[in-house]
JSON list of C-alpha atoms in Angstrom, two decimals:
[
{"chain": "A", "resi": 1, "resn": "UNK", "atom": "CA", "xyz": [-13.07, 3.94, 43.13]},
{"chain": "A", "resi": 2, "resn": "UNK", "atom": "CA", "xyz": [-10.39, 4.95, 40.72]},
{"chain": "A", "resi": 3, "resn": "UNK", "atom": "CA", "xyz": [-10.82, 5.65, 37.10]},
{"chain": "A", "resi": 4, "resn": "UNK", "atom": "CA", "xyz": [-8.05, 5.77, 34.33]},
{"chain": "A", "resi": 5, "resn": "UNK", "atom": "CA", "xyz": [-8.48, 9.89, 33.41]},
{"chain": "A", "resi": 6, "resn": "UNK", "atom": "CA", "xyz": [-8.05, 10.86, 29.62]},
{"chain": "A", "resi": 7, "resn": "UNK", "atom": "CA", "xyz": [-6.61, 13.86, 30.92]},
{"chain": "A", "resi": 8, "resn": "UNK", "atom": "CA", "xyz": [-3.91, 11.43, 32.83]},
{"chain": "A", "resi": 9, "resn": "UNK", "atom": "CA", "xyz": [-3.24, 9.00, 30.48]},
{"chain": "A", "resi": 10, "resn": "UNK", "atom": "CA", "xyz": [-0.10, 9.91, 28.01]},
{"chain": "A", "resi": 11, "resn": "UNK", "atom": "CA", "xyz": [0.83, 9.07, 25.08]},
{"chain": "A", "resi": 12, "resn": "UNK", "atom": "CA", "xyz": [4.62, 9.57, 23.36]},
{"chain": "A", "resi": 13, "resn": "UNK", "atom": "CA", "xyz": [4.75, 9.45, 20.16]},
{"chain": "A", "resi": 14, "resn": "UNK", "atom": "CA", "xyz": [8.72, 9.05, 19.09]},
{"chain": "A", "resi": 15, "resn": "UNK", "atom": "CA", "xyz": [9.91, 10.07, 15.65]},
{"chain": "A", "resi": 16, "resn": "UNK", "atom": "CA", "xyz": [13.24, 9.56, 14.46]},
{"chain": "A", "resi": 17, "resn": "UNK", "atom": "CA", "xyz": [16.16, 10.04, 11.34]},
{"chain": "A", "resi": 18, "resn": "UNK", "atom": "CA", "xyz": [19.08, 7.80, 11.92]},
{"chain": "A", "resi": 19, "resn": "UNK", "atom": "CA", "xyz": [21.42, 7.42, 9.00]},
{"chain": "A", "resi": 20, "resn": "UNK", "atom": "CA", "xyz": [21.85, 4.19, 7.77]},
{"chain": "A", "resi": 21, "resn": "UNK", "atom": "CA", "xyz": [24.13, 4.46, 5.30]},
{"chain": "A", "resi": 22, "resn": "UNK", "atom": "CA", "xyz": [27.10, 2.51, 6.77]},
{"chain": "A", "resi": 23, "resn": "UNK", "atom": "CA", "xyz": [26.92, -1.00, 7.75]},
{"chain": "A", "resi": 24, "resn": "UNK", "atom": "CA", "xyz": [27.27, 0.17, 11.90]},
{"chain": "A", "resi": 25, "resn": "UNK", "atom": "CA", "xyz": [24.33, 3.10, 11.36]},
{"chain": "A", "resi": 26, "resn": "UNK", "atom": "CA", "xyz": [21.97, -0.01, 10.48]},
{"chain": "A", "resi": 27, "resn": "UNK", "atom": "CA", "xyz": [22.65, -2.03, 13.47]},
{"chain": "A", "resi": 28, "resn": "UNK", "atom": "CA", "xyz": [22.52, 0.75, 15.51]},
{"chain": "A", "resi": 29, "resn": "UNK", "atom": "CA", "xyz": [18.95, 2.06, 13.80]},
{"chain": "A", "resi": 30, "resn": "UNK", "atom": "CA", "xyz": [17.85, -1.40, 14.55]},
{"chain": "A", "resi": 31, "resn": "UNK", "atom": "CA", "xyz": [18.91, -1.28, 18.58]},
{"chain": "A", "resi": 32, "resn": "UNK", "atom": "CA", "xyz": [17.56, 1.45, 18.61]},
{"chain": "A", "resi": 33, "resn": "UNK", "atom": "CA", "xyz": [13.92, 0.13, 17.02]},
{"chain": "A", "resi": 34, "resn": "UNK", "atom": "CA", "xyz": [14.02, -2.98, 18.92]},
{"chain": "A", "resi": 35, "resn": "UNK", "atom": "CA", "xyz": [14.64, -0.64, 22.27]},
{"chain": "A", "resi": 36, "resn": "UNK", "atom": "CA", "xyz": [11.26, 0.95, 21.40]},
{"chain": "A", "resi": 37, "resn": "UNK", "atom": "CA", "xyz": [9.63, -2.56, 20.75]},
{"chain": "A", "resi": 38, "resn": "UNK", "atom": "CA", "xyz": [11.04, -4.33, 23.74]},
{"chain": "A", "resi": 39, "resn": "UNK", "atom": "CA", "xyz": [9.15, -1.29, 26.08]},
{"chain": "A", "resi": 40, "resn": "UNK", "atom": "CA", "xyz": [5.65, -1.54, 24.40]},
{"chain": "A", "resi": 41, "resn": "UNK", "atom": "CA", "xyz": [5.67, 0.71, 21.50]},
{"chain": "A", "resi": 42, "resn": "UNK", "atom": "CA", "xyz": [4.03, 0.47, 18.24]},
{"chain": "A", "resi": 43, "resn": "UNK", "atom": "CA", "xyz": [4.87, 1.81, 15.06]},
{"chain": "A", "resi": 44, "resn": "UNK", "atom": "CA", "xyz": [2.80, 4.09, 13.75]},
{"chain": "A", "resi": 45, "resn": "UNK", "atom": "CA", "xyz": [4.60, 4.10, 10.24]},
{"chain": "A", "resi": 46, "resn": "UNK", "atom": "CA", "xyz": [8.05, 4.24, 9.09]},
{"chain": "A", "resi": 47, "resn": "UNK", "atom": "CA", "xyz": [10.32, 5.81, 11.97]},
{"chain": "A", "resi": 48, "resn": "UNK", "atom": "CA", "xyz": [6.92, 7.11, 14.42]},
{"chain": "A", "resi": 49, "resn": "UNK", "atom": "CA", "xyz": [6.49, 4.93, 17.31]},
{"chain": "A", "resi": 50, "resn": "UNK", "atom": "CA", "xyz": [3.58, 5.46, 19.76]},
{"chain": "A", "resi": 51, "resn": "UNK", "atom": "CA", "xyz": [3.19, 4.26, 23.44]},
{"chain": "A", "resi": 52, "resn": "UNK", "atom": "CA", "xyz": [0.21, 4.88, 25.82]},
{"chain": "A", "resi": 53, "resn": "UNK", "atom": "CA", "xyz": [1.97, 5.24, 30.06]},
{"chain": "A", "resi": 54, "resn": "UNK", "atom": "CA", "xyz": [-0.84, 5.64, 33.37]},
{"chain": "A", "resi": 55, "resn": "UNK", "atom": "CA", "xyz": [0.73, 9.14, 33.58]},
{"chain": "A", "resi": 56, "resn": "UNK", "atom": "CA", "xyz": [3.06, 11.57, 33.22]},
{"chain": "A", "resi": 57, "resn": "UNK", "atom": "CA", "xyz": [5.97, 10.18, 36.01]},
{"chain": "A", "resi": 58, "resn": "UNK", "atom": "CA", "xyz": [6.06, 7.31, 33.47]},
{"chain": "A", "resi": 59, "resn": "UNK", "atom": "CA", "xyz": [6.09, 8.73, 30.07]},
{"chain": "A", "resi": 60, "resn": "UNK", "atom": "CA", "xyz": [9.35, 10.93, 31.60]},
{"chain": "A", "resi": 61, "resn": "UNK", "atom": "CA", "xyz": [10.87, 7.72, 33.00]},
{"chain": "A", "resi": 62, "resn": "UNK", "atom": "CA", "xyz": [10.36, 6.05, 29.46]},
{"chain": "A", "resi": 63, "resn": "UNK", "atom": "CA", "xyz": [11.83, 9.27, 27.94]},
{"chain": "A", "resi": 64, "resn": "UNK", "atom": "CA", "xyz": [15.44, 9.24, 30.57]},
{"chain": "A", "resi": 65, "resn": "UNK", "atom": "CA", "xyz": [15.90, 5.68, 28.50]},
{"chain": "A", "resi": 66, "resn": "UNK", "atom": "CA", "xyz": [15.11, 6.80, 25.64]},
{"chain": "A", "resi": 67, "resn": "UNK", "atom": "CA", "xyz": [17.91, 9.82, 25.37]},
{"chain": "A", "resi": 68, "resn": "UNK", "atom": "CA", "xyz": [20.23, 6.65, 26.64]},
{"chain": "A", "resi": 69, "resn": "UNK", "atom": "CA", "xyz": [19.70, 4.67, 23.74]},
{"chain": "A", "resi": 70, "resn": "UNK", "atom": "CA", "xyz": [19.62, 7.45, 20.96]},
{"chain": "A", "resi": 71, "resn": "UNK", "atom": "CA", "xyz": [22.65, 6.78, 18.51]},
{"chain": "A", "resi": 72, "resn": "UNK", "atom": "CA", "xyz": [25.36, 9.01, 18.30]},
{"chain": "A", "resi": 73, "resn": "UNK", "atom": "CA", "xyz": [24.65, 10.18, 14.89]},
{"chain": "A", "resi": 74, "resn": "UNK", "atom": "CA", "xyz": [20.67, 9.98, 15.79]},
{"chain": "A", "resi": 75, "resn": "UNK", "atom": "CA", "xyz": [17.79, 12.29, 15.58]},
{"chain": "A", "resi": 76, "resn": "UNK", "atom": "CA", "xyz": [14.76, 11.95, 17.89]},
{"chain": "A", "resi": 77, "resn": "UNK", "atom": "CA", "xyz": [11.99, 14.10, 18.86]},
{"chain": "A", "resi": 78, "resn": "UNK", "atom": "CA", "xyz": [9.50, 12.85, 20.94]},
{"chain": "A", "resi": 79, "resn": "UNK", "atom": "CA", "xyz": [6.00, 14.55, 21.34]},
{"chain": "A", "resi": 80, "resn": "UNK", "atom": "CA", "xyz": [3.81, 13.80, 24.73]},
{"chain": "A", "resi": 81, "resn": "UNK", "atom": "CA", "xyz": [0.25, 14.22, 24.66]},
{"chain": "A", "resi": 82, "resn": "UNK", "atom": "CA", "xyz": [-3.06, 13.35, 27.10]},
{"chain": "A", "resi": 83, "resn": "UNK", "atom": "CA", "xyz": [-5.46, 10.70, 25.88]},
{"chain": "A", "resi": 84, "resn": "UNK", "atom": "CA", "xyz": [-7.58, 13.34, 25.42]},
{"chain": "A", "resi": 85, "resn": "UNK", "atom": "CA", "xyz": [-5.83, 14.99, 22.41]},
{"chain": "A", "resi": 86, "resn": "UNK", "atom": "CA", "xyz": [-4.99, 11.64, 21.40]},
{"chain": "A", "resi": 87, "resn": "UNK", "atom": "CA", "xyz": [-8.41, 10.74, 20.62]},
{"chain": "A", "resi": 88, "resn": "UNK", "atom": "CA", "xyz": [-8.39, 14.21, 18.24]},
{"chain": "A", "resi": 89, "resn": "UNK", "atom": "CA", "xyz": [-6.00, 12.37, 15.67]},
{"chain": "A", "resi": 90, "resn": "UNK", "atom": "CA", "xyz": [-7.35, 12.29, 12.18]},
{"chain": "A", "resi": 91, "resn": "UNK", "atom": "CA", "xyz": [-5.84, 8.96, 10.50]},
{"chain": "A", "resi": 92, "resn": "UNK", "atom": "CA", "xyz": [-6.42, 8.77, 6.58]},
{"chain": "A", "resi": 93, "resn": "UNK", "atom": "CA", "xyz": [-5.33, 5.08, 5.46]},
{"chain": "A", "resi": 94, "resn": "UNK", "atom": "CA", "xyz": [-5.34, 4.26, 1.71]},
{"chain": "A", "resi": 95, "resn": "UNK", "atom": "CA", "xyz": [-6.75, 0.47, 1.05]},
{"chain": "A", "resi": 96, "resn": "UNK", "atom": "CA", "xyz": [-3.77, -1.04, 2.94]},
{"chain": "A", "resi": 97, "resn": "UNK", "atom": "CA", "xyz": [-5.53, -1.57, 6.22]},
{"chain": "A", "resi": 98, "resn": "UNK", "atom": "CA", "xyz": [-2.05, -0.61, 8.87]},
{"chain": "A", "resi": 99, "resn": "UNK", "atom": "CA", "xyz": [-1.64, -1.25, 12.32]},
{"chain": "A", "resi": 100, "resn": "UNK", "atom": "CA", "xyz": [-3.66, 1.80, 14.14]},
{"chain": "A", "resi": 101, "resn": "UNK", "atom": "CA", "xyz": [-3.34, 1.58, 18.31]},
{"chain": "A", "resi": 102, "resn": "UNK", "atom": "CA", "xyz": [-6.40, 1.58, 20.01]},
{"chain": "A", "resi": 103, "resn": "UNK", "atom": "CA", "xyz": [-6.61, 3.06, 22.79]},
{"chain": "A", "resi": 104, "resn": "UNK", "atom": "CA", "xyz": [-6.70, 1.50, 26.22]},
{"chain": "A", "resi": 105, "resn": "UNK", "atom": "CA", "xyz": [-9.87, 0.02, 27.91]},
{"chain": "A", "resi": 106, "resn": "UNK", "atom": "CA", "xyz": [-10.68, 2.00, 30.85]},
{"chain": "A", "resi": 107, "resn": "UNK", "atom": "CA", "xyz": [-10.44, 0.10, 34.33]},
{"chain": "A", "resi": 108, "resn": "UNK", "atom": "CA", "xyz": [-12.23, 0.46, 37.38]},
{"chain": "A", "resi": 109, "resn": "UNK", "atom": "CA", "xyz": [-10.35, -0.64, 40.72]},
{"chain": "A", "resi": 110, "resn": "UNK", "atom": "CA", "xyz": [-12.04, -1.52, 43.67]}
]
């Protein structure tokens, strides 16, 4: 039997600073959004995107695409972590109750 690991499971977490000053900048910022959207992520808040992969093979193939579709005048860091620490997070919300990704149900093959 196989069992979804904490210690496999990753998590990126992308967090970017485009300009968007000009009229081009804010298309390209919102590409660039809709790229993260359109392959599962969530945003976390403004700019911070999270996304949960099986493992690490597919949290680097999500990363290739993601330095593909960075804007030229774009800043992104992206931060890769195991379920494990991802479970560590402290979250402090004021009474606006936000978006907050769970996260996944473990499943057992057989």
């Amino acid at each position: 039997m196989t069992h979804l690991s904490g210690y496999r499971i990753m998590w990126l977490m992308v967090l970017f600073d485009l300009p968007v000053v000009e009229r081009e900048e804010r298309r390209a910022y919102t590409r660039f959004r809709n790229y993260l959207l359109d392959r599962g992520f969530a945003q976390a808040q403004y700019s911070v995107y999270v996304r949960h992969t099986a493992g690490k093979e597919a949290a680097e193939a999500l990363i290739r695409g993601i330095e593909r579709a960075v804007p030229h005048d774009g800043k992104v860091d992206i931060l890769l972590f195991t379920d494990k620490q991802y479970e560590n997070i402290i979250s402090f919300r004021g009474k606006a109750n936000r978006f907050h990704p769970k996260n996944p149900d473990q499943l057992v093959l057989f």
